[in-house]
Coordinates of C-alpha atoms in Angstrom, one line a residue:
Chain A
M1 CA -27.9 -6.3 9.0
S2 CA -28.3 -4.4 5.8
A3 CA -26.9 -5.1 2.4
S4 CA -24.3 -2.4 2.8
A5 CA -22.9 -3.9 5.9
I6 CA -22.8 -7.4 4.3
F7 CA -21.0 -5.9 1.4
F8 CA -18.5 -4.3 3.7
Y9 CA -17.8 -7.6 5.5
I10 CA -17.4 -9.5 2.2
L11 CA -15.0 -6.8 1.0
S12 CA -12.9 -6.9 4.1
I13 CA -12.7 -10.7 4.1
S14 CA -11.5 -10.6 0.5
I15 CA -9.0 -7.9 1.2
L16 CA -7.5 -9.6 4.2
G17 CA -7.5 -13.1 2.6
A18 CA -5.9 -11.9 -0.6
G19 CA -3.3 -9.9 1.4
L20 CA -2.5 -12.9 3.6
L21 CA -2.1 -15.1 0.5
A22 CA 0.1 -12.5 -1.1
V23 CA 2.6 -12.6 1.7
T24 CA 2.5 -16.4 2.2
T25 CA 2.3 -18.0 -1.2
K26 CA 5.3 -19.8 -2.5
K27 CA 5.3 -18.6 -6.2
I28 CA 6.2 -15.0 -6.7
F29 CA 3.9 -14.5 -9.7
R30 CA 0.9 -15.7 -7.7
S31 CA 1.9 -13.4 -4.9
A32 CA 1.7 -10.5 -7.4
I33 CA -1.7 -11.6 -8.5
W34 CA -3.0 -11.9 -5.0
L35 CA -1.7 -8.4 -4.3
L36 CA -3.7 -7.2 -7.3
F37 CA -6.9 -8.7 -5.9
S38 CA -6.2 -7.1 -2.5
L39 CA -5.7 -3.7 -4.1
I40 CA -8.9 -4.1 -6.1
G41 CA -10.8 -4.9 -2.9
I42 CA -9.4 -1.8 -1.3
A43 CA -10.7 0.2 -4.3
G44 CA -14.1 -1.4 -3.6
L45 CA -13.9 -0.3 0.0
Y46 CA -13.4 3.3 -1.2
F47 CA -16.4 2.9 -3.5
W48 CA -18.3 1.6 -0.5
M49 CA -17.4 4.8 1.4
Q50 CA -18.6 6.8 -1.6
M51 CA -15.1 8.2 -2.3
E52 CA -15.3 7.6 -6.0
F53 CA -12.3 9.8 -6.9
I54 CA -9.9 8.0 -4.5
A55 CA -11.2 4.7 -5.7
A56 CA -10.5 5.7 -9.3
V57 CA -7.0 6.9 -8.4
Q58 CA -6.4 3.6 -6.5
I59 CA -7.4 1.5 -9.6
I60 CA -5.4 3.7 -12.0
V61 CA -2.2 4.0 -10.0
Y62 CA -2.0 0.8 -8.1
V63 CA -3.8 -1.8 -10.2
G64 CA -2.8 -0.2 -13.5
G65 CA 0.6 1.1 -12.6
I66 CA 2.4 -0.4 -9.7
V67 CA 1.3 -4.0 -10.0
V68 CA 2.1 -4.1 -13.7
L69 CA 5.5 -2.6 -12.9
I70 CA 6.0 -5.4 -10.3
I71 CA 4.9 -8.1 -12.8
F72 CA 7.3 -6.8 -15.4
S73 CA 10.2 -6.7 -12.9
I74 CA 9.4 -10.3 -11.9
F75 CA 9.6 -11.3 -15.6
L76 CA 12.9 -9.4 -15.9
T77 CA 14.6 -10.8 -12.9
Q78 CA 13.6 -14.4 -12.4
Q79 CA 11.7 -17.4 -13.6
S80 CA 8.1 -16.8 -12.5
G81 CA 7.3 -20.5 -12.0
K82 CA 10.1 -21.1 -9.6
Q83 CA 9.3 -21.8 -6.0
M84 CA 10.8 -19.4 -3.5
A85 CA 12.8 -20.8 -0.6
R86 CA 10.8 -21.4 2.5
P87 CA 11.8 -19.1 5.4
S88 CA 13.2 -20.9 8.4
I89 CA 10.8 -22.0 11.2
G90 CA 12.4 -19.8 13.7
R91 CA 11.9 -16.7 11.6
I92 CA 8.2 -17.7 10.9
V93 CA 7.5 -18.3 14.6
F94 CA 9.1 -15.1 15.8
S95 CA 7.6 -12.8 13.1
L96 CA 4.2 -14.4 13.8
L97 CA 4.7 -13.7 17.5
A98 CA 5.8 -10.1 16.9
V99 CA 2.9 -9.5 14.5
C100 CA 0.3 -11.0 16.7
I101 CA 1.5 -9.1 19.8
G102 CA 1.6 -5.9 17.8
F103 CA -1.9 -6.4 16.5
A104 CA -3.3 -7.3 19.9
L105 CA -1.7 -4.2 21.5
T106 CA -2.9 -1.8 18.8
Y107 CA -6.4 -3.2 18.7
S108 CA -6.7 -3.3 22.5
L109 CA -5.8 0.4 22.5
L110 CA -8.2 1.1 19.6
Q111 CA -11.2 -1.0 20.8
P112 CA -12.4 1.0 23.9
Y113 CA -11.9 4.4 22.2
V114 CA -15.2 6.2 21.6
F115 CA -15.1 8.3 18.5
Q116 CA -17.2 11.5 18.6
P117 CA -19.8 11.5 15.8
P118 CA -19.4 14.5 13.4
S119 CA -21.3 17.6 14.2
S120 CA -21.2 19.4 10.9
A121 CA -22.9 18.8 7.6
P122 CA -21.0 16.7 5.0
V123 CA -19.2 18.5 2.2
D124 CA -19.6 17.7 -1.4
M125 CA -16.9 15.1 -2.3
S126 CA -17.0 15.8 -6.0
V127 CA -13.9 16.1 -8.2
R128 CA -14.7 19.8 -8.7
N129 CA -14.3 20.5 -4.9
I130 CA -11.2 18.4 -4.6
G131 CA -9.6 20.1 -7.5
N132 CA -10.5 23.6 -6.3
Q133 CA -9.1 23.0 -2.9
M134 CA -6.0 21.3 -4.2
L135 CA -5.1 24.3 -6.4
S136 CA -6.2 27.1 -4.1
T137 CA -3.7 29.4 -2.5
T138 CA -5.9 30.3 0.5
Q139 CA -5.5 29.0 4.0
H140 CA -6.7 25.4 3.4
G141 CA -5.3 25.1 -0.1
Y142 CA -2.9 22.4 -1.1
V143 CA -1.0 24.0 -3.9
L144 CA 2.4 24.0 -2.1
P145 CA 2.4 20.2 -1.4
L146 CA 1.2 19.7 -5.0
E147 CA 4.2 21.5 -6.3
V148 CA 6.6 19.8 -4.0
V149 CA 5.2 16.4 -4.9
S150 CA 5.5 17.2 -8.6
V151 CA 9.2 18.1 -8.1
L152 CA 9.6 14.8 -6.2
L153 CA 8.0 12.9 -9.1
L154 CA 10.4 14.5 -11.6
A155 CA 13.3 13.7 -9.3
A156 CA 12.2 10.1 -9.0
M157 CA 11.7 9.7 -12.7
I158 CA 15.2 11.0 -13.5
G159 CA 16.6 8.9 -10.7
C160 CA 15.1 5.8 -12.0
I161 CA 16.6 6.4 -15.5
V162 CA 20.0 7.1 -14.0
I163 CA 19.9 4.1 -11.7
A164 CA 18.7 1.6 -14.2
M165 CA 20.8 2.9 -17.1
K166 CA 23.3 0.4 -18.4
I167 CA 26.8 2.0 -18.6
K168 CA 28.3 1.2 -21.9
T169 CA 32.0 0.4 -21.8
Q170 CA 34.2 1.7 -24.5
A171 CA 35.1 -1.3 -26.6
K172 CA 37.9 -0.3 -28.8
Chain B
M1 CA -22.4 3.0 5.5
N2 CA -23.7 4.1 8.9
E3 CA -24.5 0.6 10.1
V4 CA -20.8 -0.4 10.2
P5 CA -19.0 1.3 13.1
L6 CA -15.6 2.9 12.5
N7 CA -13.9 0.4 14.7
H8 CA -14.6 -2.4 12.2
V9 CA -12.9 -0.4 9.4
L10 CA -10.0 0.3 11.7
F11 CA -9.8 -3.5 12.4
V12 CA -9.4 -4.2 8.7
S13 CA -6.7 -1.6 8.2
T14 CA -4.8 -2.7 11.3
A15 CA -5.0 -6.3 10.2
L16 CA -3.8 -5.4 6.7
F17 CA -0.9 -3.4 8.3
F18 CA 0.3 -6.3 10.3
I19 CA -0.1 -8.7 7.4
G20 CA 2.2 -6.5 5.4
M21 CA 4.6 -6.4 8.4
Y22 CA 4.6 -10.2 8.5
G23 CA 5.5 -10.3 4.8
L24 CA 8.3 -7.8 5.4
F25 CA 9.7 -10.0 8.2
T26 CA 9.5 -13.4 6.6
R27 CA 10.2 -12.7 2.9
R28 CA 13.8 -12.4 1.7
N29 CA 13.1 -11.6 -1.9
M30 CA 13.2 -7.9 -2.7
I31 CA 10.1 -7.8 -5.0
T32 CA 7.9 -9.5 -2.4
M33 CA 9.2 -7.2 0.3
L34 CA 8.2 -4.3 -1.9
M35 CA 4.7 -5.8 -2.2
S36 CA 4.5 -5.9 1.6
V37 CA 5.4 -2.3 1.8
E38 CA 2.6 -1.5 -0.7
L39 CA 0.1 -3.4 1.6
I40 CA 1.3 -1.3 4.6
L41 CA 0.9 2.0 2.6
N42 CA -2.6 0.9 1.5
S43 CA -3.7 0.2 5.1
V44 CA -2.6 3.7 6.1
N45 CA -4.7 5.1 3.2
I46 CA -7.8 3.2 4.4
N47 CA -7.3 4.8 7.7
F48 CA -7.1 8.3 6.3
V49 CA -10.1 7.9 4.1
A50 CA -12.2 6.3 6.8
F51 CA -11.4 9.0 9.4
N52 CA -12.2 11.6 6.8
K53 CA -15.5 10.0 6.0
Y54 CA -16.6 9.1 9.5
L55 CA -15.3 11.9 11.7
Y56 CA -14.8 14.9 9.5
P57 CA -17.2 14.8 6.6
D58 CA -17.0 18.6 6.3
K59 CA -13.4 18.5 5.3
L60 CA -11.3 17.0 2.5
D61 CA -7.9 16.7 4.2
G62 CA -7.9 12.9 4.5
V63 CA -8.5 12.7 0.8
F64 CA -5.5 14.9 0.0
F65 CA -3.3 12.9 2.4
A66 CA -4.4 9.7 0.6
I67 CA -3.7 11.2 -2.8
F68 CA -0.2 12.3 -1.8
I69 CA 0.5 8.9 -0.2
I70 CA -0.5 7.2 -3.4
T71 CA 1.8 9.5 -5.5
I72 CA 4.8 9.0 -3.2
A73 CA 4.1 5.2 -3.2
A74 CA 4.2 5.2 -7.0
A75 CA 7.5 7.1 -7.0
E76 CA 9.0 4.8 -4.3
A77 CA 8.0 1.7 -6.2
A78 CA 9.6 3.0 -9.4
V79 CA 12.9 3.8 -7.7
A80 CA 12.9 0.5 -5.8
I81 CA 12.4 -1.5 -9.0
A82 CA 15.2 0.5 -10.7
I83 CA 17.4 -0.5 -7.8
I84 CA 16.3 -4.1 -8.0
I85 CA 17.0 -4.4 -11.7
N86 CA 20.4 -2.8 -11.2
L87 CA 21.2 -5.2 -8.4
Y88 CA 20.1 -8.1 -10.5
R89 CA 22.5 -7.0 -13.2
S90 CA 25.4 -7.0 -10.9
H91 CA 24.6 -9.9 -8.5
H92 CA 22.3 -12.1 -10.6
S93 CA 20.0 -12.4 -7.6
I94 CA 17.5 -10.2 -5.9
D95 CA 17.7 -12.0 -2.5
V96 CA 18.7 -9.6 0.3
K97 CA 21.1 -12.2 1.6
D98 CA 23.2 -11.9 -1.5
A99 CA 23.6 -8.1 -1.3
E100 CA 25.9 -7.8 1.7
E101 CA 28.7 -5.5 0.5
M102 CA 27.5 -2.6 2.6
R103 CA 26.2 -4.7 5.5
F104 CA 28.8 -4.0 8.3

């Protein structure tokens, strides 16, 4: 087993362990920190697959944006040291059952499948190529989804402001 | 990278998906449910990038799908947190059991 494979297994164990702790720990702030470690591990997985651009986007958007947003909203809405209520035993048992059965079903379908190895030469995964294809208007260009997603981001931004805005009552 | 078969990467992403599913089933706090949704979206991203890298290294489509999923996840998290803060203002709680006006 080479160093690359060992690195992959260490990364996957840390991703799954941190994810499992993020959904099971009792304190909500610790849950956010475990989620942070899990997302960093996923960024490491992208680095391991030599997808540097996706890894950088993952770190910037998830680790630097979403987790910080979640931590701020935890601070705004509740005491971070407070223990969360334990879910009932019946709910734990049945969700564990559903999750295990779903995982077994999916993985038993996945395991015997033989993937065809690629036949063509790999393309250059540099940022220049990604940017060129994203902004090209030819057949495999992604300029229309880019525009649509930019409109979606604008709508989400305005929607956030409108939803979270405090309506001042006229005190006269 | 070639020593690890694709099935092992898919095992990791499937396990992460169902971990997020377990969190979505058991948690009753809206912020922790949002975290579970983020885990699920990340497992899907791992799938896209792994399929692109292993099976179609001559294309970039998986990368674009991953980028768009990350963008939409960011927008979704921002809107969800705005709703959570608004709910906390009116109910003084972000537990889903306390928000039951529109339940039936």
